[in-house]
Short mmCIF file of C-alpha atoms and ligand atoms in Angstrom, two decimals:
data_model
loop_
_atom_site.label_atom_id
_atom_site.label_comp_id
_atom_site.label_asym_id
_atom_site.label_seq_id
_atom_site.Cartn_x
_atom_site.Cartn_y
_atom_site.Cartn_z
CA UNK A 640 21.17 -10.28 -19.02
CA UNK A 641 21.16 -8.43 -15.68
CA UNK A 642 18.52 -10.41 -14.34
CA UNK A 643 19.47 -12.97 -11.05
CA UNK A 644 19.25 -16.28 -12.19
CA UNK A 645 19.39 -17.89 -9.00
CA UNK A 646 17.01 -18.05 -5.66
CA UNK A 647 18.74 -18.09 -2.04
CA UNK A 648 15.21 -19.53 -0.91
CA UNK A 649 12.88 -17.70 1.50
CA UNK A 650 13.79 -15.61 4.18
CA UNK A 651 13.10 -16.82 7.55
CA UNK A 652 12.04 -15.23 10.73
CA UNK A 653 14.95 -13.85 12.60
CA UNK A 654 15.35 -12.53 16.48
CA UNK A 655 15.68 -9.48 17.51
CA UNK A 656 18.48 -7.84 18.86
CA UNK A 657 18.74 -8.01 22.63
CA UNK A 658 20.27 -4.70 23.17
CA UNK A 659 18.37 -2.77 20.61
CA UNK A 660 15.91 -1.59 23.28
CA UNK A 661 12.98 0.84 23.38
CA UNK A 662 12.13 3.69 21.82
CA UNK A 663 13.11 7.08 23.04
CA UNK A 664 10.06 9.08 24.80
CA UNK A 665 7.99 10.79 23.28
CA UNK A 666 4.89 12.90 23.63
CA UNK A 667 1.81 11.68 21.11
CA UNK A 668 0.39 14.23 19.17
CA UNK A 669 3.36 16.83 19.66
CA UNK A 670 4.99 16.37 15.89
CA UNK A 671 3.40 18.39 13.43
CA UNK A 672 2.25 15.85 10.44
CA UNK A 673 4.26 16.33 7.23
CA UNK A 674 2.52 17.20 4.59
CA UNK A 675 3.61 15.68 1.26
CA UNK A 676 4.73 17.80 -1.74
CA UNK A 677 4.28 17.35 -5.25
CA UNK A 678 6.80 16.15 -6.90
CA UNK A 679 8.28 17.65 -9.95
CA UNK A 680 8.95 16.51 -13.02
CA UNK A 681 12.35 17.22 -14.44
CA UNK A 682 10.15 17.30 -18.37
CA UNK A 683 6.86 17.88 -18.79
CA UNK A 684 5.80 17.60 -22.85
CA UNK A 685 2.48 17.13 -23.97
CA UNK A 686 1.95 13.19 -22.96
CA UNK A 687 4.68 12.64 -21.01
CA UNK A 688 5.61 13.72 -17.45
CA UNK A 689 9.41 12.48 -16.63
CA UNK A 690 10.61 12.36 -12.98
CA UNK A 691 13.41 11.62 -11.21
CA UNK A 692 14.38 9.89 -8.49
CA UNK A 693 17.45 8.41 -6.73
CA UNK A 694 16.74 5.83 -4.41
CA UNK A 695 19.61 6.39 -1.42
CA UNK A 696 19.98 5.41 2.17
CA UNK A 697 19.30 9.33 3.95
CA UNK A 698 19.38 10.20 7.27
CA UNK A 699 16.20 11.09 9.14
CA UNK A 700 15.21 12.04 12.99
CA UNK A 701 11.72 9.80 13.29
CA UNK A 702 12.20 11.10 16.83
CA UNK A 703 13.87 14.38 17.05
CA UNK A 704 17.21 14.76 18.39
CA UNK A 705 18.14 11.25 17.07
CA UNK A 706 19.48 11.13 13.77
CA UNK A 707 19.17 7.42 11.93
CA UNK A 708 19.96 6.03 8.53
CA UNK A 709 16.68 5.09 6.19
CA UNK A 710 16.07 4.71 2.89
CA UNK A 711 14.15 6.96 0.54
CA UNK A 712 12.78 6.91 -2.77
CA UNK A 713 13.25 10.60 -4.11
CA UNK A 714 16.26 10.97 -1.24
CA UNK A 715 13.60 11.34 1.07
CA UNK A 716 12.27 9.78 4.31
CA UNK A 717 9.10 12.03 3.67
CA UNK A 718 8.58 11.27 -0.22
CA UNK A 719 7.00 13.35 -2.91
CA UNK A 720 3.89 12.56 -4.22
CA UNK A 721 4.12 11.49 -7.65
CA UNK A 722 0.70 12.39 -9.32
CA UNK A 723 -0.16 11.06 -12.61
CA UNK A 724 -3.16 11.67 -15.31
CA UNK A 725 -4.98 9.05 -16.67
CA UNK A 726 -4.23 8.90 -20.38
CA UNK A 727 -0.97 10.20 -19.66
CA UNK A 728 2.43 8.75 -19.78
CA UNK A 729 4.90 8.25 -16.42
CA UNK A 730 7.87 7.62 -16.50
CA UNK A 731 9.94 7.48 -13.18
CA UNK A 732 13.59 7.17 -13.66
CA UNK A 733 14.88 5.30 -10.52
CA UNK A 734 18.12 5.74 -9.64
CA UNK A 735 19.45 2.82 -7.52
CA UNK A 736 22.33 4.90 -4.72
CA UNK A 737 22.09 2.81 -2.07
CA UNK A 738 24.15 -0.85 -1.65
CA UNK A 739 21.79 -3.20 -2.43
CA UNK A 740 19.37 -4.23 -4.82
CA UNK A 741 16.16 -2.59 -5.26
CA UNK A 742 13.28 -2.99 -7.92
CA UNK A 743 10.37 -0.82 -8.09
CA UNK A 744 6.75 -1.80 -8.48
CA UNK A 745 3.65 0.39 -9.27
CA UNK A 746 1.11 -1.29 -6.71
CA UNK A 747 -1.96 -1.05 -7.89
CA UNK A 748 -0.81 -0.22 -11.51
CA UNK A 749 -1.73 -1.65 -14.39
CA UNK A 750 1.75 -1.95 -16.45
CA UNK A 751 3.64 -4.04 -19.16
CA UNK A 752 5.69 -6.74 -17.36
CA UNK A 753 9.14 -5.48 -17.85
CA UNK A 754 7.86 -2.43 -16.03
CA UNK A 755 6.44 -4.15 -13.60
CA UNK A 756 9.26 -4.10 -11.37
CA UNK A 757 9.79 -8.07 -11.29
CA UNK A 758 11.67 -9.63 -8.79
CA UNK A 759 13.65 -11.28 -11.45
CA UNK A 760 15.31 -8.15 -12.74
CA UNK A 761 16.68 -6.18 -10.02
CA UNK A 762 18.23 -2.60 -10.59
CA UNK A 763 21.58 -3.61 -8.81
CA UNK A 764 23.69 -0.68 -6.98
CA UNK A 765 25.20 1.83 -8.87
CA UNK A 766 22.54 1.19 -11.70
CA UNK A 767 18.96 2.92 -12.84
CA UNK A 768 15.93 2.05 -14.55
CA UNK A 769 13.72 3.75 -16.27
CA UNK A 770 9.53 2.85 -15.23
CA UNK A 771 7.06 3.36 -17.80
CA UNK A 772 3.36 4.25 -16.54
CA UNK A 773 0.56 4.22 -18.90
CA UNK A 774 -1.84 5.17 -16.69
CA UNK A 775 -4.56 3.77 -18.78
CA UNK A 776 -6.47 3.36 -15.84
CA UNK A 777 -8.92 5.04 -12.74
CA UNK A 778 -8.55 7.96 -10.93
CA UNK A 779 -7.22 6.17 -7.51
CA UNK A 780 -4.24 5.92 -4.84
CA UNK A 781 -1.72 3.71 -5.56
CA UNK A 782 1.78 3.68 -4.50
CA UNK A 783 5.60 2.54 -5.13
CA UNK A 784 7.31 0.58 -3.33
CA UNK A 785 10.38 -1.98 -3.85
CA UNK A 786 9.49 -5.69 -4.37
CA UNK A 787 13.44 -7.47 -4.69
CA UNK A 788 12.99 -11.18 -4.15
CA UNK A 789 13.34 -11.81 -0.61
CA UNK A 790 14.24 -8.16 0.65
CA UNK A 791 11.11 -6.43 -0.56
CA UNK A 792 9.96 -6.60 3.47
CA UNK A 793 13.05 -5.08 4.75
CA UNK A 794 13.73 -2.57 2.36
CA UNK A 795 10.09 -1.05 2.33
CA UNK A 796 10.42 -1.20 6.08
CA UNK A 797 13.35 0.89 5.84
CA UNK A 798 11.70 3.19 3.34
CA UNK A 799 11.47 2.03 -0.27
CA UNK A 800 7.88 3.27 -0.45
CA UNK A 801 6.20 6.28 -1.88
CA UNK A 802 2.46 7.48 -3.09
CA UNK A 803 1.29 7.49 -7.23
CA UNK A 804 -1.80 9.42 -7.20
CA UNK A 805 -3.54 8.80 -10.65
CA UNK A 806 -5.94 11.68 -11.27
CA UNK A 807 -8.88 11.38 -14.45
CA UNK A 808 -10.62 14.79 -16.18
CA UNK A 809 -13.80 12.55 -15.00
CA UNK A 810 -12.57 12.69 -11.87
CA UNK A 811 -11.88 16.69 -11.48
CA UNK A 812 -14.85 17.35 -12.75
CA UNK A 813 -17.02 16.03 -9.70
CA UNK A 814 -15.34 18.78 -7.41
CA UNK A 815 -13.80 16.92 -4.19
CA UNK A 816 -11.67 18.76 -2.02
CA UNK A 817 -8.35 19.47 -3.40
CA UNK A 818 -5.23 21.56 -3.06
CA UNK A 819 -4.34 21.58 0.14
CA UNK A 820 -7.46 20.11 1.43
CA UNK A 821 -6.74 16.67 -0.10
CA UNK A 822 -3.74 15.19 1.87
CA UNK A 823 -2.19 11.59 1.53
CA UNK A 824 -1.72 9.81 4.86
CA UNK A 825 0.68 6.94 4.89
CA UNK A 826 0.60 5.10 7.71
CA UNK A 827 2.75 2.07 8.77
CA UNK A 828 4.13 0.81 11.94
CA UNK A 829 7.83 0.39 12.93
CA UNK A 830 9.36 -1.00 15.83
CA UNK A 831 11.94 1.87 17.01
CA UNK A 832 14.91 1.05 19.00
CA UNK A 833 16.69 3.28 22.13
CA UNK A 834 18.91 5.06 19.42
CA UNK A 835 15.55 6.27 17.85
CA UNK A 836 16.47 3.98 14.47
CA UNK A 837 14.35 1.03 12.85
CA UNK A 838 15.34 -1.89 14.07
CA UNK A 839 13.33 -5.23 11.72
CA UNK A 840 12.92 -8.42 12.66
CA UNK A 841 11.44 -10.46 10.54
CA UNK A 842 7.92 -12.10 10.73
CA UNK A 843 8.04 -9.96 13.94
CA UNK A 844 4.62 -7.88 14.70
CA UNK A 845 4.90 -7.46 18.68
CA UNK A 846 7.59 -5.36 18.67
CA UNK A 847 6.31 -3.19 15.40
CA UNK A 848 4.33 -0.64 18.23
CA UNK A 849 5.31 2.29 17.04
CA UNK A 850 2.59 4.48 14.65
CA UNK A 851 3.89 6.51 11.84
CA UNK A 852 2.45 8.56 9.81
CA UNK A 853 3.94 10.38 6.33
CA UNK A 854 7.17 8.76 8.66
CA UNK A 855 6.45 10.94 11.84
CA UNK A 856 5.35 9.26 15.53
CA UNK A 857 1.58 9.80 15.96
CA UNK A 858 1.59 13.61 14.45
CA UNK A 859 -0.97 15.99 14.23
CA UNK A 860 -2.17 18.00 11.82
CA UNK A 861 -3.91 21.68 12.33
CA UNK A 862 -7.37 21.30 10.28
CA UNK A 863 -9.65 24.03 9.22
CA UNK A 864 -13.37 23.94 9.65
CA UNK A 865 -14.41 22.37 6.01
CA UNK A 866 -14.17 19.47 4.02
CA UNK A 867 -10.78 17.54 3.84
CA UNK A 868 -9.89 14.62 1.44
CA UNK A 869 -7.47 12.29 2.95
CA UNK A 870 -5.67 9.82 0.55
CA UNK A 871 -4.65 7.24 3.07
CA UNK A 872 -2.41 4.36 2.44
CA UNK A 873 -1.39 1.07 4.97
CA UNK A 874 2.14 0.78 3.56
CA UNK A 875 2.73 -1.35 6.96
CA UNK A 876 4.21 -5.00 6.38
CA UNK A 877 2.33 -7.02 8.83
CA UNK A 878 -0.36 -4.29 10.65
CA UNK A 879 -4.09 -4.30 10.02
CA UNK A 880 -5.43 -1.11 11.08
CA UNK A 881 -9.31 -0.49 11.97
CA UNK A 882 -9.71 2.82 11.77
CA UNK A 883 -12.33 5.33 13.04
CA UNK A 884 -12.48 8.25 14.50
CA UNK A 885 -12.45 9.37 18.46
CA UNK A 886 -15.79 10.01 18.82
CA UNK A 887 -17.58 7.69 16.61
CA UNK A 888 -18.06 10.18 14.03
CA UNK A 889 -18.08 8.08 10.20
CA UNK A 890 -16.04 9.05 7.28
CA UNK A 891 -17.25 9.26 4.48
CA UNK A 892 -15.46 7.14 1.82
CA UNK A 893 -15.00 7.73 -2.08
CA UNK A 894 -12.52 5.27 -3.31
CA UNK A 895 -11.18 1.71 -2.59
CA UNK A 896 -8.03 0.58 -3.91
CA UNK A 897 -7.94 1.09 -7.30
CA UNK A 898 -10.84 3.40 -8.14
CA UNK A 899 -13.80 5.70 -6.83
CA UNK A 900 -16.40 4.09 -5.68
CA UNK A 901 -19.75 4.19 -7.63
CA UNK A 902 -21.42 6.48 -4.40
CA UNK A 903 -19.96 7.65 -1.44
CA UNK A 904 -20.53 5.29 1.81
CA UNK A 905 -20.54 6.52 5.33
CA UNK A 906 -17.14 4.56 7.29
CA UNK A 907 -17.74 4.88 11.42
CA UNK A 908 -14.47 2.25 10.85
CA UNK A 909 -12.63 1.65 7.67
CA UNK A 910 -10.58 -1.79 8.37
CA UNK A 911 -7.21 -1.54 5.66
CA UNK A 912 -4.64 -4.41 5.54
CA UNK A 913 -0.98 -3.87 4.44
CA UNK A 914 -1.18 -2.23 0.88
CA UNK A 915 -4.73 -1.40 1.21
CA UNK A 916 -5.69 2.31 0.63
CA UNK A 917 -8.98 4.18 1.26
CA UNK A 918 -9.92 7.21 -0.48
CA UNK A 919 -11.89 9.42 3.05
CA UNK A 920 -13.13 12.37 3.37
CA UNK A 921 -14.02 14.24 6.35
CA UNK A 922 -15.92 16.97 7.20
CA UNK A 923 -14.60 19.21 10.03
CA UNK A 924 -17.26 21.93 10.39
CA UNK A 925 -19.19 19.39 12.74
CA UNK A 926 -17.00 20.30 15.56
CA UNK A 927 -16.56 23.78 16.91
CA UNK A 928 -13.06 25.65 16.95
CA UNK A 929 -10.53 24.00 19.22
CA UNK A 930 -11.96 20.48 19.20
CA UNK A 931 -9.29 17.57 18.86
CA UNK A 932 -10.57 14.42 16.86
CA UNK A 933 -7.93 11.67 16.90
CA UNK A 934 -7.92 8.97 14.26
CA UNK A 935 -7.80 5.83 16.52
CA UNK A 936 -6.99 2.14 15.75
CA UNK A 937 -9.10 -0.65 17.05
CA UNK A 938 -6.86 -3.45 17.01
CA UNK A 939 -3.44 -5.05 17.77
CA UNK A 940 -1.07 -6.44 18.28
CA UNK A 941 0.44 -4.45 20.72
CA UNK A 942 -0.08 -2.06 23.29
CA UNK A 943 -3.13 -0.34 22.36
CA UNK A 944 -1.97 3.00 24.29
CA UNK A 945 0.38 2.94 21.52
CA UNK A 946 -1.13 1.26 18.54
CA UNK A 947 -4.66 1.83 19.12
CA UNK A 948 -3.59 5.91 18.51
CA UNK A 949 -2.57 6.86 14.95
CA UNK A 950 -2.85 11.12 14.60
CA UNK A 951 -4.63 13.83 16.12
CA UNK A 952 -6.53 16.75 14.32
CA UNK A 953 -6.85 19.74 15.96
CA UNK A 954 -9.77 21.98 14.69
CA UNK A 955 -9.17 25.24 13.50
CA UNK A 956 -10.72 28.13 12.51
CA UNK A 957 -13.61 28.77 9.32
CA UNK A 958 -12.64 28.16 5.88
CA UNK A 959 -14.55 28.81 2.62
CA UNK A 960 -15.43 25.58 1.45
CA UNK A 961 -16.84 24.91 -2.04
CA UNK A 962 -15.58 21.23 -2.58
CA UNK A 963 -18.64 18.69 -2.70
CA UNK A 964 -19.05 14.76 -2.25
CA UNK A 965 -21.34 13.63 -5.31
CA UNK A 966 -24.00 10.97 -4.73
CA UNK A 967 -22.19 9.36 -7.91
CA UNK A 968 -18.74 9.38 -8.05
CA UNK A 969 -18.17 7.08 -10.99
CA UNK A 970 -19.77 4.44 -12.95
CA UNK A 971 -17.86 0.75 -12.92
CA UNK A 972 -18.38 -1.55 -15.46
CA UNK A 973 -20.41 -4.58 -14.70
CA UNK A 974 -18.53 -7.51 -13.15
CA UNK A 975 -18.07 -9.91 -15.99
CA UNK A 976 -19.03 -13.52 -15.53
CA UNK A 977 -16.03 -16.25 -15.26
CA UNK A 978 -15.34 -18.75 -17.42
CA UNK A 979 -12.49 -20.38 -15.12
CA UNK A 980 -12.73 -21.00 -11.75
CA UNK A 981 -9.83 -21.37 -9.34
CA UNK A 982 -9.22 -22.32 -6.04
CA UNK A 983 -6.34 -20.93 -3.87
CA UNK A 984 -5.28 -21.42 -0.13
CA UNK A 985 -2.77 -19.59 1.91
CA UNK A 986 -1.32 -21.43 4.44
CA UNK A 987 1.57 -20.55 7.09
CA UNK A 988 2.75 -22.29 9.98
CA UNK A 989 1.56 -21.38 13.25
CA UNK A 990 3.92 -19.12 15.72
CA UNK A 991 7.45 -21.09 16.91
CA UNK A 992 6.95 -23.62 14.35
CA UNK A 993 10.24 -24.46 12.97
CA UNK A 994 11.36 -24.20 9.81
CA UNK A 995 8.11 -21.68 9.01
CA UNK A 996 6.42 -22.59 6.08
CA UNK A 997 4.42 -19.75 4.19
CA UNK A 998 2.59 -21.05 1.13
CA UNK A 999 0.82 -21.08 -1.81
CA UNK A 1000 -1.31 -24.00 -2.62
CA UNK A 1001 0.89 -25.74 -0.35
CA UNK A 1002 4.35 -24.18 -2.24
CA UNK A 1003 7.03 -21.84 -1.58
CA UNK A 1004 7.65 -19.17 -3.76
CA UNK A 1005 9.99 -20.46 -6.90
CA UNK A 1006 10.91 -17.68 -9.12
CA UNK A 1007 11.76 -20.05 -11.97
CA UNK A 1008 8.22 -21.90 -11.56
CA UNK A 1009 4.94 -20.43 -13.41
CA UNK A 1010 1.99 -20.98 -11.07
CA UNK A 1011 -0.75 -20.36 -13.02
CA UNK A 1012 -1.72 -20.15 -16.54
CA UNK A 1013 -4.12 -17.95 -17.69
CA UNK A 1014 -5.41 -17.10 -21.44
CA UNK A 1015 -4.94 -13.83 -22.79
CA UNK A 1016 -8.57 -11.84 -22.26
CA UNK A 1017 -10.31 -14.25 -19.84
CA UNK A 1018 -12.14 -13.75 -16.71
CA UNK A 1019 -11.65 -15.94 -13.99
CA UNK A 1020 -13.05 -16.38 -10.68
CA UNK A 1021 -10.56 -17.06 -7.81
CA UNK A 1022 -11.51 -17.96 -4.12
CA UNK A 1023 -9.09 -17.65 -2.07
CA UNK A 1024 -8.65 -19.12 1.31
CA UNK A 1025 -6.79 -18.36 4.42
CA UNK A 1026 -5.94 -21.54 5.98
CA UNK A 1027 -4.22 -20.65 8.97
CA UNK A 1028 -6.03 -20.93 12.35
CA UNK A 1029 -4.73 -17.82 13.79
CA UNK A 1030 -2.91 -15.47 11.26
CA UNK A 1031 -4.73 -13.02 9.29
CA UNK A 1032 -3.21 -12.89 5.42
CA UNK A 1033 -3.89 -10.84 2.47
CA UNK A 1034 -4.03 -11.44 -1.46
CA UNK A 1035 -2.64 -9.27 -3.91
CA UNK A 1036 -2.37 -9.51 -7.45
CA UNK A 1037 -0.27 -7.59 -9.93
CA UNK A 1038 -1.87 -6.39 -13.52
CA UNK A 1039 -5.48 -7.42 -12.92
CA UNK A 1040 -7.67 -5.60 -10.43
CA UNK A 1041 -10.23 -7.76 -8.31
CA UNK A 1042 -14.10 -6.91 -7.94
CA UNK A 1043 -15.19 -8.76 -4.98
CA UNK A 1044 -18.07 -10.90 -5.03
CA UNK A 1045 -18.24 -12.22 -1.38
CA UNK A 1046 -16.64 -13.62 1.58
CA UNK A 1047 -17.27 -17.44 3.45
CA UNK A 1048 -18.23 -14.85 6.22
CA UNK A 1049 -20.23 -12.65 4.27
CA UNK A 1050 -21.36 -9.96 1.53
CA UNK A 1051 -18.79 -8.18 0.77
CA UNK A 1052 -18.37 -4.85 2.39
CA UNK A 1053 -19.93 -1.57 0.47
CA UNK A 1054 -15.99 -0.40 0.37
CA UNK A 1055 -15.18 -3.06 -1.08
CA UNK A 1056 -17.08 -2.91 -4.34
CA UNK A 1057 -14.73 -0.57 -5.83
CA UNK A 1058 -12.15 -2.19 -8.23
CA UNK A 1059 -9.38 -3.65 -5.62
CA UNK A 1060 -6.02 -4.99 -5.92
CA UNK A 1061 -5.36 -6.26 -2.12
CA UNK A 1062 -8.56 -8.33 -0.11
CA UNK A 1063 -8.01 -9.03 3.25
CA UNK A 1064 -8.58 -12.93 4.25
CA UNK A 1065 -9.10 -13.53 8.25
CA UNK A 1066 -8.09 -16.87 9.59
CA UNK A 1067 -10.32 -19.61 7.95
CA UNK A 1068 -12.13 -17.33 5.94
CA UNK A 1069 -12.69 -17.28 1.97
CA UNK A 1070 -12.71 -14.22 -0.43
CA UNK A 1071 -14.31 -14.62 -4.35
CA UNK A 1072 -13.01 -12.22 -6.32
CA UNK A 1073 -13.40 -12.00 -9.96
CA UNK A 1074 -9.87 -10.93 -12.20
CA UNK A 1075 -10.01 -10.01 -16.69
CA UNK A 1076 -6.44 -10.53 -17.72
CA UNK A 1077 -6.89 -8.72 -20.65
CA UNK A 1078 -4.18 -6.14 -20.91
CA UNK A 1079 -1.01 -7.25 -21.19
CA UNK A 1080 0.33 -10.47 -21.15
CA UNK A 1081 3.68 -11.88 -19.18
CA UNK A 1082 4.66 -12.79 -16.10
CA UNK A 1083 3.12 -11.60 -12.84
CA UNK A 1084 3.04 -12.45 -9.46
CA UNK A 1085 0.27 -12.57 -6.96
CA UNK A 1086 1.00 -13.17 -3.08
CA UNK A 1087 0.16 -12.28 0.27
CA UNK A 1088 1.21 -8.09 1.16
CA UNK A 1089 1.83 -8.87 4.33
CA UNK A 1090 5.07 -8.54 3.08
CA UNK A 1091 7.13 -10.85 5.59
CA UNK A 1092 4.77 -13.60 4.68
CA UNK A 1093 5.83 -13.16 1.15
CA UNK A 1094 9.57 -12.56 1.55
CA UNK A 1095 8.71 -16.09 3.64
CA UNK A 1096 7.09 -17.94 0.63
CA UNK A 1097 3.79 -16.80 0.74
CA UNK A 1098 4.05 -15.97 -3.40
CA UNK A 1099 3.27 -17.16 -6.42
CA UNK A 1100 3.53 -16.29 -10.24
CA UNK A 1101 1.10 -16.40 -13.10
CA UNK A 1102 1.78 -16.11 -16.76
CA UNK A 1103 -1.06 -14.34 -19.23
CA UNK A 1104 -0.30 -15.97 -22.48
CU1 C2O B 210 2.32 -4.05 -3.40
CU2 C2O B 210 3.43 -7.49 -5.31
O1 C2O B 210 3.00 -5.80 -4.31
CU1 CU B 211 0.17 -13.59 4.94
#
């Protein structure tokens, strides 16, 4: 077959460039944000919605008035949003234009393997692929990006990433804001060199200072006095964001990862790691005409005159406003008791350790090694722990989503009680999460999304038999 047979073994951290320098100046909050379109399908029959898109390196002006070369799914720095129906068929024909090898995976989706875009079966340049979504699954925010053994973190720094909203009639009926009052945010960071172009290092965070947002520096967006649902994604490698807003006003949130959540729960601070998404909405009629209310970021690393600002909204003028937040969003089913139990530990060696070592239960990612074995229609409880002293992690696992039953630190936050795919694991600290592989079986991996990590090791595969 097609497939790569072999494994060039785990990227390791590299140095930046000494003349790549910093980026070029820049006034916060002077970009207007870009909103996302839709995109289109090239057919549209009765189950089936067919779109297109070639994946090609573009050229794009992050900072205005200097050009750079990205990459973009749908030939686009600024991707289309590709919005799916539950019960509906996807397919996404991807279109591989650039010069190396890409492979596309539906995070958060919940897909046959050989759909799954698996490391193992890159679309090489010059060749396509054609993605099958089923969709048999949530209303919720998830999003493409590429996952190519070992170049996953590089190439979805560059730009191999893209929202999947999946929308349910269950779902439309409760009445949230929508049109253009709900509005994906993607945020990420990227550290921006003196010609205003990415410049990645990897297993590098200091340098990554600069905030994007749908791919534009610290925008902002014109608002109008109402109700706004914001679809917001960390497609960052490495950064953990904490967000809230400037004057301590709480969100309101309505989904986690994967799904609504059963009711609505006030955010002051809504804490995503890289993949995670949040599902806000936010109510601008509390502040008068002409009020600016900046999303902020409470943590590193790096300058927080940088990182701790994401976007500004400036408040507009009135706006009819018949959209509603429901007390009950949806109803999730009851989380099923385990009948296996796992343990799992990620571990990575500490900062200017050489060689690094990022691991799962103490191994490097193998591509040719299963993992984990798991029976066809079980439930199994995992807890995972983060055995590093000083590095946050993240786990993510493909196919099955997580319900969270508590931390070593903890209950488990009320946005976390959704159905999640991605659980953020601090430094010594345990997550129990409870997984039903019964869907499909195959091959899957499961890793840390802080996507350097992974590219480093930090991976591992199971098999549903
Ligand atoms: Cu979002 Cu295995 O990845
Ligand atoms: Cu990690």
């Amino acid at each position: 077959g097609r497939g790569l047979t072999h494994d060039h073994g785990p990227a390791m951290p590299t140095e930046r460039p000494a003349d790549a320098g910093t980026r070029p100046a820049l006034e916060k909050f002077s970009l207007p944000l870009p909103i996302l379109p839709d995109a289109v399908p090239v057919v549209s029959s009765r189950g089936l919605d067919v779109f297109e898109s070639r994946i090609r390196e573009v050229r794009a002006e992050i900072f205005p008035g200097h050009p750079t070369s990205v990459y973009g799914y749908f030939s686009s720095w600024v991707p289309p949003v590709v919005r799916a129906r539950r019960g509906r068929r996807t397919i996404v024909r991807q279109r591989n234009e650039t010069d190396v090898p890409v492979s596309v995976h539906l995070h958060g989706g919940v897909n046959r393997e050989v759909f799954d875009g698996r490391m193992s079966h890159p679309v090489l340049p010059g060749g396509s692929f054609a993605y099958v979504y089923d969709n048999d699954q949530p209303a919720s925010t998830l999003w493409l990006h590429d996952h190519t053994h070992h170049t996953d973190a590089e190439n979805v720094y560059r730009g191999m990433s893209s929202p999947y909203l999946v929308t349910s009639d269950e779902e439309e009926a409760l009445g949230l804001p929508s049109g253009e009052f709900e509005v994906p945010l993607v945020l990420r960071d990227a550290d921006v060199g003196s010609d205003g172009g990415l410049v990645f290092t990897m297993d590098d965070t200091e340098h990554r200072s600069t905030i994007l947002v749908n791919g534009t520096p610290w925008p902002r967006m014109e608002v109008r006095r109402r109700k706004y649902r914001f679809r917001v994604i960390n497609s960052s490698a490495m950064r953990f964001f904490v967000l809230g807003l400037s004057d301590g006003t709480p969100m309101t949130q309505i989904g986690a990862d994967a799904s609504l959540l059963e009711s609505p729960v006030p955010a002051p601070v809504v804490l995503l790691s890289p993949g995670e998404r949040a599902d806000l909405v936010v109510d601008f009629s509390q502040w008068p005409t002409g009020t600016d209310v900046d999303v902020v970021n409470y943590t590193g690393p790096g300058p927080m005159e940088d990182v701790g600002q994401v976007m500004r909204f400036s408040v507009g003028a009135d706006a009819s406003d018949d959209s509603v937040v429901p007390d009950r969003l949806t109803t999730l089913p009851a989380v099923p008791p385990a009948s296996v139990e796992r343990h799992v530990t990620m571990r990575m060696s500490e900062p200017g350790t050489t060689p690094m070592i990022a691991t799962i239960d103490d191994r490097s990612f193998d591509m040719s090694r299963v993992d984990t074995r798991v029976d066809f229609g079980t439930t199994e409880e995992w807890t995972v722990t983060n055995e590093s002293a000083t590095i946050p992690h993240n786990f993510h696992c493909h196919l099955a989503h997580m319900r969270v039953l508590d931390r070593s630190t903890g209950p488990a936050a009320p946005n976390e009680l959704g159905l999640k795919d991605t659980v953020a694991i601090f430094p010594g600290e345990s997550v129990r999460v409870r997984m039903t592989f019964d869907r499909h079986r195959g091959l899957y991996p499961y890793h840390c999304h802080m996507l350097d990590h992974g590219a480093m090791g930090m991976m591992a595969q199971l098999r549903v038999v």
